[in-house]
Coordinates of C-alpha atoms in Angstrom, one line a residue:
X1 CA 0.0 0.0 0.0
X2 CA 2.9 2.4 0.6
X3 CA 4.8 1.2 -2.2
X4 CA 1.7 2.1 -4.2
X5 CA 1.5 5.1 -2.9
X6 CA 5.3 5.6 -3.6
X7 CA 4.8 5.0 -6.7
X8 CA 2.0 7.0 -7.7
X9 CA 4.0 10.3 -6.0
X10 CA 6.5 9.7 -8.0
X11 CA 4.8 9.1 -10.9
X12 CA 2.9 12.2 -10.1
X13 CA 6.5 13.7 -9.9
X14 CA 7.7 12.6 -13.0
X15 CA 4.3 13.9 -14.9
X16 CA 4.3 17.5 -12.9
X17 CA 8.2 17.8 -14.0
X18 CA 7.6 16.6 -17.2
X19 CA 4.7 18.7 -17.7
X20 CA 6.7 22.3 -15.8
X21 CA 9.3 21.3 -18.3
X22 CA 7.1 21.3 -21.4
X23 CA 5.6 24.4 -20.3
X24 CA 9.2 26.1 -19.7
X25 CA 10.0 25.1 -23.5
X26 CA 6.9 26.5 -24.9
X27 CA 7.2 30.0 -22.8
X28 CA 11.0 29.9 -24.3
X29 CA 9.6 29.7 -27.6
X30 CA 7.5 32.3 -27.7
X31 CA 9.9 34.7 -26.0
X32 CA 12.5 33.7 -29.0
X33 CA 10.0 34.2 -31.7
X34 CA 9.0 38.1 -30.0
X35 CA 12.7 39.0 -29.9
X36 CA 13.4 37.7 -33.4
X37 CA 10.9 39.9 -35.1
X38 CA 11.7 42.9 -32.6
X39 CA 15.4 42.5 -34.4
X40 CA 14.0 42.4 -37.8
X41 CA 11.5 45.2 -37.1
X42 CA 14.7 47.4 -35.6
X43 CA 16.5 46.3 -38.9
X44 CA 13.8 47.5 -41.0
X45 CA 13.2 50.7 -39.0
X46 CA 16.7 51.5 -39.0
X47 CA 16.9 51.1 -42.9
X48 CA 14.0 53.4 -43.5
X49 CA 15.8 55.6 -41.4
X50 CA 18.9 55.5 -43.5
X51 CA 17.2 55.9 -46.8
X52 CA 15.3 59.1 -45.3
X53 CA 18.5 60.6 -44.5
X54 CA 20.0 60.0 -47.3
X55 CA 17.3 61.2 -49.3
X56 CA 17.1 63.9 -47.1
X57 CA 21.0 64.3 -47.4
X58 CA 20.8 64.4 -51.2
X59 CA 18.1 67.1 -51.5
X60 CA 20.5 69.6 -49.4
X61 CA 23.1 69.1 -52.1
X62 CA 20.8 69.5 -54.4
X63 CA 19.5 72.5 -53.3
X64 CA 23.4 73.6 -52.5
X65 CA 24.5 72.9 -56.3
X66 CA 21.0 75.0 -57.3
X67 CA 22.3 78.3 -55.5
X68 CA 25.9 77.6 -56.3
X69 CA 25.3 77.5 -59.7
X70 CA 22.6 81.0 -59.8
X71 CA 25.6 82.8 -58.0
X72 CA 28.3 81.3 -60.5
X73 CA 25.8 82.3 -63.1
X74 CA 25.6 86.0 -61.7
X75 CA 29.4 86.1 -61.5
X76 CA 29.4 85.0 -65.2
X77 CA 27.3 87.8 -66.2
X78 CA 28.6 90.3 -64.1
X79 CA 32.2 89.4 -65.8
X80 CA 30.5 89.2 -69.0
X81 CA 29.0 93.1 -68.5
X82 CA 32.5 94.2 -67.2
X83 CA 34.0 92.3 -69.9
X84 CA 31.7 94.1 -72.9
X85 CA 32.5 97.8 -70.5
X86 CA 36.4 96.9 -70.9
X87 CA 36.2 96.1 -74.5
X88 CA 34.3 99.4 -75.1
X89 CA 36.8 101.4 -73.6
X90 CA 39.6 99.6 -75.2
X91 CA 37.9 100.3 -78.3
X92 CA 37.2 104.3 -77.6
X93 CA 40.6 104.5 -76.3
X94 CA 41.9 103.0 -79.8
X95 CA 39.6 105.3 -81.4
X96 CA 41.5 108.2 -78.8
X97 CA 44.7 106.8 -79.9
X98 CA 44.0 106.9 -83.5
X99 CA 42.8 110.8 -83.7
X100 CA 45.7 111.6 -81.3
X101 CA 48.0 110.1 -84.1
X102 CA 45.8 111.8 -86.9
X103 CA 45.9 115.5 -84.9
X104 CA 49.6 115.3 -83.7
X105 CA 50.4 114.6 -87.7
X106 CA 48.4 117.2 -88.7
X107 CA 50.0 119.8 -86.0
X108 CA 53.6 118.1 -87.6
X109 CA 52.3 119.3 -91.1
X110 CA 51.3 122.5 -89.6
X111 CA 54.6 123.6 -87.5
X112 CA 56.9 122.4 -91.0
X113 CA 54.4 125.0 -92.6
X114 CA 54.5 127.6 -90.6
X115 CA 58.2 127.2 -90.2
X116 CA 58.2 127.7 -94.0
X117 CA 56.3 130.8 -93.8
X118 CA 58.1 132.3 -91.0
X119 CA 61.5 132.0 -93.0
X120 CA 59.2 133.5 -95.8
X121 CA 58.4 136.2 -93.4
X122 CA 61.5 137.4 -92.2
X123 CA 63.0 136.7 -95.6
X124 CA 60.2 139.6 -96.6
X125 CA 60.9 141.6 -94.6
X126 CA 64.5 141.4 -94.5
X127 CA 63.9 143.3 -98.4
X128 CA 60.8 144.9 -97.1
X129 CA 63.9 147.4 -94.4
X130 CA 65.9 147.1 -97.9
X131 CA 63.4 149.0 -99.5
X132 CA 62.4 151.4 -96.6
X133 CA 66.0 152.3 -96.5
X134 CA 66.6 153.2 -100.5
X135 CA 63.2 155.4 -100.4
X136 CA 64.3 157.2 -97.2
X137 CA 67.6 158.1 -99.1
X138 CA 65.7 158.9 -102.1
X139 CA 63.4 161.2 -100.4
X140 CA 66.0 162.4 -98.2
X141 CA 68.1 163.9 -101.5
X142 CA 64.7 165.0 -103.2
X143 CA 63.4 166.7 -100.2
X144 CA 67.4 168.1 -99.4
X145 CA 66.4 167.6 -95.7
X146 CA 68.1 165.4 -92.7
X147 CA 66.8 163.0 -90.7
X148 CA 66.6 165.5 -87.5
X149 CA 64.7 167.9 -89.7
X150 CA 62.2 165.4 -91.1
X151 CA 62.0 164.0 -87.9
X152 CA 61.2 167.2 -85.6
X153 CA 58.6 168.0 -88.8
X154 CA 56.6 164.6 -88.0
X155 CA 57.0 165.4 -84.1
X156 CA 54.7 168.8 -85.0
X157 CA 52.7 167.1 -86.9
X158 CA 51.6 164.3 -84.2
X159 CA 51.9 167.0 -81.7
X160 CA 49.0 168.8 -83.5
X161 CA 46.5 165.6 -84.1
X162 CA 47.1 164.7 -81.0
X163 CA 46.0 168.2 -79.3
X164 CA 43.1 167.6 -81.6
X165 CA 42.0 164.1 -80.6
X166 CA 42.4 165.5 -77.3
X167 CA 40.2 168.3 -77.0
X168 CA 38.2 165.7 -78.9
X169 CA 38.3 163.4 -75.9
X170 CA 37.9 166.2 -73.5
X171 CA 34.6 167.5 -74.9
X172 CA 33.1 164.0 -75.2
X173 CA 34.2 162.7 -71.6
X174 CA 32.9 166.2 -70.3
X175 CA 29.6 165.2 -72.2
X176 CA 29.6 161.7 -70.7
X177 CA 30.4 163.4 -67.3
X178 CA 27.4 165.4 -67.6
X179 CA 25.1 162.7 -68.4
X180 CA 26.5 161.0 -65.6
X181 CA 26.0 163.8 -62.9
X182 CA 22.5 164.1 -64.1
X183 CA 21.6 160.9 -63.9
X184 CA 22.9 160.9 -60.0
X185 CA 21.1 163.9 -59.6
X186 CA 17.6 162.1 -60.9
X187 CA 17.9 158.7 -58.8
X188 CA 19.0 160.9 -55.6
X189 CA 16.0 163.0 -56.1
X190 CA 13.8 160.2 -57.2
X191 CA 14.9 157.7 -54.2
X192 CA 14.2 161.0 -51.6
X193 CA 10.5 161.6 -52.9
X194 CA 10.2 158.0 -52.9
X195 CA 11.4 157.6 -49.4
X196 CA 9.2 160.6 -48.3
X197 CA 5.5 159.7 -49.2
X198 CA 3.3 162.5 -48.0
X199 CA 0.0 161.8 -48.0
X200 CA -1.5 166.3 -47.8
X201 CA -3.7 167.5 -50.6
X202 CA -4.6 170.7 -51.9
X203 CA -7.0 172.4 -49.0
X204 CA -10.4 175.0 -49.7
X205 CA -11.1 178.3 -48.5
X206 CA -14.5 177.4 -46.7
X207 CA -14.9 175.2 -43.6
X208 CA -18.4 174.0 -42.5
X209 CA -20.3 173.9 -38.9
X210 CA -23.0 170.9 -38.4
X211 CA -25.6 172.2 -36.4
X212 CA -27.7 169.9 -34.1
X213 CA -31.2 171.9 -35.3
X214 CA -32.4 173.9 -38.1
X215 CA -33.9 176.3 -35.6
X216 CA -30.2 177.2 -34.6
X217 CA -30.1 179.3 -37.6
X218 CA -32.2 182.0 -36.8
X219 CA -30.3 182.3 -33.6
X220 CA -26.9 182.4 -35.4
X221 CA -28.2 185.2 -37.5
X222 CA -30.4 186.5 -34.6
X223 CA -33.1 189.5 -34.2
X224 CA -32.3 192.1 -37.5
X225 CA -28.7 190.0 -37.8
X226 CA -27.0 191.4 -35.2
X227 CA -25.4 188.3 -34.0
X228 CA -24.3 187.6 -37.2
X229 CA -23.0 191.2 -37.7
X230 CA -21.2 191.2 -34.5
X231 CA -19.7 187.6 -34.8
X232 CA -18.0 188.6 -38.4
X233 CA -16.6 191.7 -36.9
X234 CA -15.0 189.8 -34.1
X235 CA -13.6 187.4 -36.3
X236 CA -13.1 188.4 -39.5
X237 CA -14.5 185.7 -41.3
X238 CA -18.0 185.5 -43.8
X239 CA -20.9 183.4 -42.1
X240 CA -23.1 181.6 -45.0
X241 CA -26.4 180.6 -44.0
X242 CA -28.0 179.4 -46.4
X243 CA -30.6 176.5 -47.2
X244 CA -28.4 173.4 -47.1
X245 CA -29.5 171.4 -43.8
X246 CA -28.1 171.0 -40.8
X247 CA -24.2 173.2 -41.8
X248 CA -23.4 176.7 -41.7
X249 CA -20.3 177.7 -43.9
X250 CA -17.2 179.7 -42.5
X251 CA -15.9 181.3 -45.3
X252 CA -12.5 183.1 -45.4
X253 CA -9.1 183.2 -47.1
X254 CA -7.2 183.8 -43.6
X255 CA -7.0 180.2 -42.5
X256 CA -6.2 181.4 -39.0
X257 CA -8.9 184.2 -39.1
X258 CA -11.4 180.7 -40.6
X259 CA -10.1 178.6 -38.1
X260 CA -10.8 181.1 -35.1
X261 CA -14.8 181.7 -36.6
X262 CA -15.0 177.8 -36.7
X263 CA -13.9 176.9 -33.8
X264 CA -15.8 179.9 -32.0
X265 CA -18.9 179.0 -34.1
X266 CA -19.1 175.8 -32.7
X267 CA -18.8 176.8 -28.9
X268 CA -21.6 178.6 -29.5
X269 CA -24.1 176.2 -30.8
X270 CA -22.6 173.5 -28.2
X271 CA -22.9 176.3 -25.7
X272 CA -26.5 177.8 -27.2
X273 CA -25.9 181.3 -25.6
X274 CA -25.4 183.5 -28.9
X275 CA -25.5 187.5 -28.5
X276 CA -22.9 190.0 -29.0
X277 CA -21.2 189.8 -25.5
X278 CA -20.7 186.6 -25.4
X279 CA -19.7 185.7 -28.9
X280 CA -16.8 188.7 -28.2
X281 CA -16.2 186.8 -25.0
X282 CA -16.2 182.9 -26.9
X283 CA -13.6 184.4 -29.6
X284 CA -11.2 186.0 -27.4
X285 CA -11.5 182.8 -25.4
X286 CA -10.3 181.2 -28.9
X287 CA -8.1 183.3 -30.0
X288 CA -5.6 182.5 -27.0
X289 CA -6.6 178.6 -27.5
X290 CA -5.3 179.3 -31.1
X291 CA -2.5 180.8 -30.3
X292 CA -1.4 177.6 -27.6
X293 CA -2.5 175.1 -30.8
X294 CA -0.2 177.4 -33.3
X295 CA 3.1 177.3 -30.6
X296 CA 1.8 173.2 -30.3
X297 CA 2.4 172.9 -33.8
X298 CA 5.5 174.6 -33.7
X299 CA 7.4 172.6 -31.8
X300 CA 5.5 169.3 -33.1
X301 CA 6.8 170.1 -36.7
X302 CA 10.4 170.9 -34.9
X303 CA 10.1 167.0 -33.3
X304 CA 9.3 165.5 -36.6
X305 CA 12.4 166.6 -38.1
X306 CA 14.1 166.0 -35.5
X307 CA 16.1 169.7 -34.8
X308 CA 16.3 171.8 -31.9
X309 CA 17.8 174.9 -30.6
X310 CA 14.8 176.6 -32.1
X311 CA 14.3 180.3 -31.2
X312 CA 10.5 180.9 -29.6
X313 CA 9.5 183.4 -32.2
X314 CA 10.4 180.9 -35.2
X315 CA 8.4 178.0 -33.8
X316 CA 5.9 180.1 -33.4
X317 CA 6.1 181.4 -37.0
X318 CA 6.1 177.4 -37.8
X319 CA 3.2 176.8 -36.2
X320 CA 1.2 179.9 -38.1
X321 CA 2.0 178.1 -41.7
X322 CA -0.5 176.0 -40.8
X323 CA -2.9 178.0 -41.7
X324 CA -1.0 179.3 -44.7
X325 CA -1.5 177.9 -47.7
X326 CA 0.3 178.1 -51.2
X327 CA -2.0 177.2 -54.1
X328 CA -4.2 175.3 -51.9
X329 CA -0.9 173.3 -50.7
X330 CA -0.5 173.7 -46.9
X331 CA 2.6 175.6 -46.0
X332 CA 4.0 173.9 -42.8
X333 CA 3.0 170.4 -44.6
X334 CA 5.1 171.5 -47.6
X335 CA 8.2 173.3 -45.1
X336 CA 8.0 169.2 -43.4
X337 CA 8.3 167.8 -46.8
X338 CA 10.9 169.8 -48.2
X339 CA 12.9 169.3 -44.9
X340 CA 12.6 165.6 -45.2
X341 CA 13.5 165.2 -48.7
X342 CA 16.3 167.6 -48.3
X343 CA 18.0 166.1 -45.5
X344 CA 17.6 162.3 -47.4
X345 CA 19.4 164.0 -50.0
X346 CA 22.0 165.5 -48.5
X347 CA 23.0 162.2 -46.5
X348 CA 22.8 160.6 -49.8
X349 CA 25.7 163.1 -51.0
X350 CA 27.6 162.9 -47.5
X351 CA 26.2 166.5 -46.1
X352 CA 25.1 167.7 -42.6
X353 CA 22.1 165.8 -42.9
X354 CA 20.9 167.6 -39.4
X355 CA 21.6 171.1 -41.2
X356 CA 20.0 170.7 -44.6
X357 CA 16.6 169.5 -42.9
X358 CA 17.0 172.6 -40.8
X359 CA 17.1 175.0 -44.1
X360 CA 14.5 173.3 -45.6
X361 CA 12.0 173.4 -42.4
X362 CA 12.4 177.2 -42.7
X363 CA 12.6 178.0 -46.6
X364 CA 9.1 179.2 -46.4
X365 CA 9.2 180.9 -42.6
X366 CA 9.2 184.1 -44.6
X367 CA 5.1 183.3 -45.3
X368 CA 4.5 183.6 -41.7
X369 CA 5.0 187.2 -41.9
X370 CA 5.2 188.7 -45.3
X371 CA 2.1 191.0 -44.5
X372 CA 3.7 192.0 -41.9
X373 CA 6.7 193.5 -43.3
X374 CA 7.9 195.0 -46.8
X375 CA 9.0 192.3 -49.5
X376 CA 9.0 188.7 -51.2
X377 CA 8.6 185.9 -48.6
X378 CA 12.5 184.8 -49.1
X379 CA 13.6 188.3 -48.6
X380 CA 11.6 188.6 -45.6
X381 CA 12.3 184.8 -44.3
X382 CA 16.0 185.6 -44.5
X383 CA 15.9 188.5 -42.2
X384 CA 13.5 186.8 -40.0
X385 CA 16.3 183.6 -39.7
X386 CA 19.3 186.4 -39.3
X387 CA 17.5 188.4 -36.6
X388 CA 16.8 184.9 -34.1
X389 CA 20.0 183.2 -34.8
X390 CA 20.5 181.0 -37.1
X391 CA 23.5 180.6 -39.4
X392 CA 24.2 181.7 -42.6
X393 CA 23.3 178.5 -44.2
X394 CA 19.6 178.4 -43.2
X395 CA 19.1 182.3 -43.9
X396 CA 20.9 181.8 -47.6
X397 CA 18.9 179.1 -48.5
X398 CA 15.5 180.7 -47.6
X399 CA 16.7 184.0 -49.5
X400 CA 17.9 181.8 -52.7
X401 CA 15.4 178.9 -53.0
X402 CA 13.7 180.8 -55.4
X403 CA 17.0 181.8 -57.4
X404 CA 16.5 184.9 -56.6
X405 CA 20.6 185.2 -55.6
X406 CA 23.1 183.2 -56.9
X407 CA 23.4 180.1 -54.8
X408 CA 26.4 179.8 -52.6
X409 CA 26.3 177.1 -51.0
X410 CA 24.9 173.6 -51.6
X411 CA 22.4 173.5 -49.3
X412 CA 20.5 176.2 -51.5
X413 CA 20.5 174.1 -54.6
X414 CA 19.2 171.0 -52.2
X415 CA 16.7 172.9 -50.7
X416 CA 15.2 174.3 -54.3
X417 CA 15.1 170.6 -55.8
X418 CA 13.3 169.6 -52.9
X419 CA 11.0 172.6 -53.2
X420 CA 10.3 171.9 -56.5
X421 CA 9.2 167.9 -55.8
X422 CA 6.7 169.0 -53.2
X423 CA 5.0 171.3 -55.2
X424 CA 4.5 169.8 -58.2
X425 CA 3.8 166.3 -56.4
X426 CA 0.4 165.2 -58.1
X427 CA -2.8 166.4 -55.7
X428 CA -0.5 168.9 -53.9
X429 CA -1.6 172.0 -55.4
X430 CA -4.6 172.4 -57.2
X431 CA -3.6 173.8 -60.4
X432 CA -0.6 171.5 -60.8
X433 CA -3.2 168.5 -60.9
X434 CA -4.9 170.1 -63.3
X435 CA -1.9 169.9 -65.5
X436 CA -0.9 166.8 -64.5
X437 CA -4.4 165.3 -65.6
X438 CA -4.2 167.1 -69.0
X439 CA -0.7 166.2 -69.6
X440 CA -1.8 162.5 -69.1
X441 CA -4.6 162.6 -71.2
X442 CA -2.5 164.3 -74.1
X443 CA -0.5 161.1 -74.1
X444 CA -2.7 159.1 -74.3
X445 CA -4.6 160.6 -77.2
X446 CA -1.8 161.7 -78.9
X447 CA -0.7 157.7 -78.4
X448 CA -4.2 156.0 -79.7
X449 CA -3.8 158.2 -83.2
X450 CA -1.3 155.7 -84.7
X451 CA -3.1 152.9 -86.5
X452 CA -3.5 149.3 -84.9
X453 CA -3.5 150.6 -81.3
X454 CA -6.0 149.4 -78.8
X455 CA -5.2 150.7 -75.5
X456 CA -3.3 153.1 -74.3
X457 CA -1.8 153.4 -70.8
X458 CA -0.1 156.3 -69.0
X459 CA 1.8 155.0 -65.6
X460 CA 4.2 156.1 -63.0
X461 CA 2.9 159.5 -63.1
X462 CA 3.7 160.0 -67.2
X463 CA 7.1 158.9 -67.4
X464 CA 6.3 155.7 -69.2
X465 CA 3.2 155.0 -71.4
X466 CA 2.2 151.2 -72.4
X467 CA 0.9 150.6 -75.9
X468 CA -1.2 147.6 -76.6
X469 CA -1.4 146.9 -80.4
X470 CA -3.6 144.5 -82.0
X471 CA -1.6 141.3 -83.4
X472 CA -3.7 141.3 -86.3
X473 CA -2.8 144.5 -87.9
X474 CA 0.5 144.8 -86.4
X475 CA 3.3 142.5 -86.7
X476 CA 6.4 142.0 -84.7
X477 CA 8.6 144.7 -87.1
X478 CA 6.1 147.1 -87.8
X479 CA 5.7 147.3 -83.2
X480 CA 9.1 148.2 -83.0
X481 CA 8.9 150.5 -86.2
X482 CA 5.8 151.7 -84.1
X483 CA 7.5 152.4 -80.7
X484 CA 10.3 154.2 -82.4
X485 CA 7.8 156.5 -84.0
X486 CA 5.6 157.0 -81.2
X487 CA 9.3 158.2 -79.2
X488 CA 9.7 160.7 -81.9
X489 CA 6.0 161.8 -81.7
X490 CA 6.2 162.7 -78.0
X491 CA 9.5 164.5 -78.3
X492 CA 8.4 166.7 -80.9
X493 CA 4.6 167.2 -80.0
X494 CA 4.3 167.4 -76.0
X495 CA 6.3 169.5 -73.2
X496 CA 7.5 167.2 -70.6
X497 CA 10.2 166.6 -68.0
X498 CA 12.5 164.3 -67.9
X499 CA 12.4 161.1 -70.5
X500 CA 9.4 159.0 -71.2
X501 CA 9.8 155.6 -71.7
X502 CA 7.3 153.7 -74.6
X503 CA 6.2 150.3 -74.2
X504 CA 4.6 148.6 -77.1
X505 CA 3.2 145.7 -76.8
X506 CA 1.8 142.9 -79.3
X507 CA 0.2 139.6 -78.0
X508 CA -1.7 136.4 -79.6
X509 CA -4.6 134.7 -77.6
X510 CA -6.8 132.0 -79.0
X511 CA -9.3 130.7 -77.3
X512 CA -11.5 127.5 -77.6
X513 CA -14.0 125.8 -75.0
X514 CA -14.4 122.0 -75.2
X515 CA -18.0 121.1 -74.9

């Protein structure tokens, strides 16, 4: 029973280890089948790998050759273009090579030629002395005199053209001297009125009063006119009432005597007392304002020119040309002026600029006072200057700016030019407009006569007149022939100063519209 049992362990045994070791072998089996195709899967992963890199590997170079060969391709063309720029120049600089041979021939041919003609030359006039010398012996036997004599004979003879050509010379740079000096005279004359623009016109004899109500009339003129009768013997003046509304007109030629009636006028109507004591009272009361105002503008006229030192009596004299006027042209306005334009021209020529404003602010002081005392207003303005002080300069150019002495000094003549400018300044005086209008309008008519002209312009005051011709009728030749005869027309027709300068001009238009 044991032995049975014995037997069937170990039988069990042998089974259970025959069994583990079948199962072992199987498990071994499978583990060398998974690591077999592990290694053949590595191998084929590891070849895919390769190829890709290589492929990879070969499309770099290929890429590489690609932009080698565009940058060896640029190279090429860029030594091709330098190439083609190098033959060009070696071709030009044959070309050079090949005129520099032609020209420095040609300057060989030249030099053998003129070498020739210079042995020609002096070989000419090597006979050409030869023959001066036989004919100077000739004429010295025929003419029996020496070379001294004959020589001292042509000396006089030069000497004589040449004192002729001389004075010849003399006259004409004296002529061109002239010109000269007067066309300095015109641009310093013309830059000084330019520089001094004043702006005063002519002035009237009548001043007007506004009155606040017609009824204000009646007592102007008051019961039988008495207030008007007493009012134009205090003042001197001529009251018009007439029947324009609302104004009462001052009339006199005694700008100081108007000014005192206007400004007394009008105290009374602000004022509305009017009678005979108190319109005596209201113009002696204006009469010393008047006098304060005429000191006032005195000295203001003294400031503005900037001089001092001024004796009392003269500014007051200033101040009174005020109310003087010279053909409607106000006297102090025009003394300013002339000072001004005086003083810019005498700085121009290096003067006392200081002194020649002074003679010119006091030309006219004479006007202040020439019905006071005997004589023309430069006679009497020269003893006025003399008696309060000032130097000779001042009192010799109010006594000459008229020419009425011969000027002595330069001053004079500066002070006269300027005189002149101011008054014939267009709108200054009233009858020098007049002319100046006419003389305008005689251009310009005398201008549109030619044929082919259609307008006609007179500018800068008359000194140049612009001619527009019509481009049908006129050509280019016939507007200068035109502008030379219109220059000759002028000079011998019309009376002006100065020059005038003619403009023609001729001009084409056409015009379309595009619809």
């Amino acid at each position: 029973m044991l032995t049975e049992v014995a037997i069937g362990a170990t039988l069990a045994l042998i089974v259970g280890a025959f069994i583990g070791y079948f199962i072992d072998r199987i498990r071994r089996g499978s583990a060398y089948q998974s690591y077999q195709q592990i290694l053949k899967q590595a191998e084929l992963d590891a070849e895919n790998l390769l190829k890709s890199q290589k492929l990879e590997a070969k499309e770099e170079l290929l890429k590489r050759r690609e932009s080698l060969e565009e940058e060896v391709n640029k190279q090429r063309e860029e030594l091709w273009a330098v190439e083609k720029k190098l033959s060009k120049r070696e071709n030009a600089l044959e070309d050079q090579q090949a005129d520099f041979l032609k020209k420095e021939s040609m300057i060989q041919a030249t030099q053998s030629k003129l070498a020739s003609r210079t042995k020609a030359v002096e070989a000419r006039e090597q006979e050409l002395e030869r023959a001066l010398k036989k004919q100077q012996e000739e004429l010295f036997k025929i003419s029996g005199l020496d070379r001294e004599t004959a020589s001292q004979m042509l000396l006089d003879r030069l000497e004589n053209d040449l004192k002729n050509e001389t004075g010849a010379l003399i006259m004409k740079y004296q002529s061109e001297l002239k010109q000269s000096c007067d066309k300095l005279a015109r641009e310093t004359i013309g830059m000084a009125v330019q520089r001094f623009a004043s702006g005063h016109v002519a002035e009237t004899t009548v001043s007007t009063v506004e009155l606040p109500e017609e009824e204000m009339k009646g007592r102007i003129i008051g019961r039988e006119g008495r207030n008007i009768r007493a009012f134009e013997k205090a003042t001197g003046v001529d009251v018009i009432v007439d029947d324009t509304p609302g104004v009462v007109v001052v009339s006199a030629f005694d700008n100081v005597r108007r000014q005192i009636g206007k400004m007394s006028l009008q105290k009374l109507v602000n004022d509305g007392r009017i009678h005979p004591a108190r319109i005596e009272e209201v113009v002696e009361e204006t009469q010393k304002e008047l006098e304060e105002y005429i000191l006032t503008m005195g000295q203001n006229a003294c400031q503005e020119v900037n001089i001092s030192g001024v004796h009392p009596k003269l500014v007051d004299l200033l101040g009174r040309l005020h109310f003087r006027t010279s053909y409607s042209q106000n006297v102090l306005r025009h003394s300013i002026e002339v000072s001004a334009l005086t003083g810019i021209m005498a700085e121009q020529l290096g003067l006392d600029g200081t002194l020649a404003r002074r003679c010119g602010l006091f030309h006219d002081i004479g006007k202040a006072a020439d019905h006071e005392m005997e004589g023309g207003h430069p006679a009497v303005g020269a003893q006025l200057l003399k008696r309060y002080g000032e130097c000779q300069e001042v009192v010799h150019a109010a006594a000459g700016h008229h020419d009425d002495i011969r000027p002595d000094y330069i001053y004079t003549v500066l002070v006269a030019a300027a005189d002149a400018c101011s008054a014939s300044r267009p709108g200054a005086r009233r009858d020098t407009l007049e002319k100046y209008v006419r003389r305008l309008e005689e251009l310009e008519t005398l201008v549109c006569g030619f044929p082919g002209v259609d307008h006609t312009y007179a500018i800068q005051a008359g000194r140049e007149v612009r001619v527009i011709v019509d481009s049908d009728q006129v050509n280019d030749r016939e507007a200068a022939k035109m502008c030379k005869d219109i220059a000759k027309a002028i000079e011998e027709t019309l009376t002006y100063p100065g020059e005038i300068r003619v403009t023609v001009m001729r001009e084409s238009r056409t015009v379309e519209y595009a619809r």
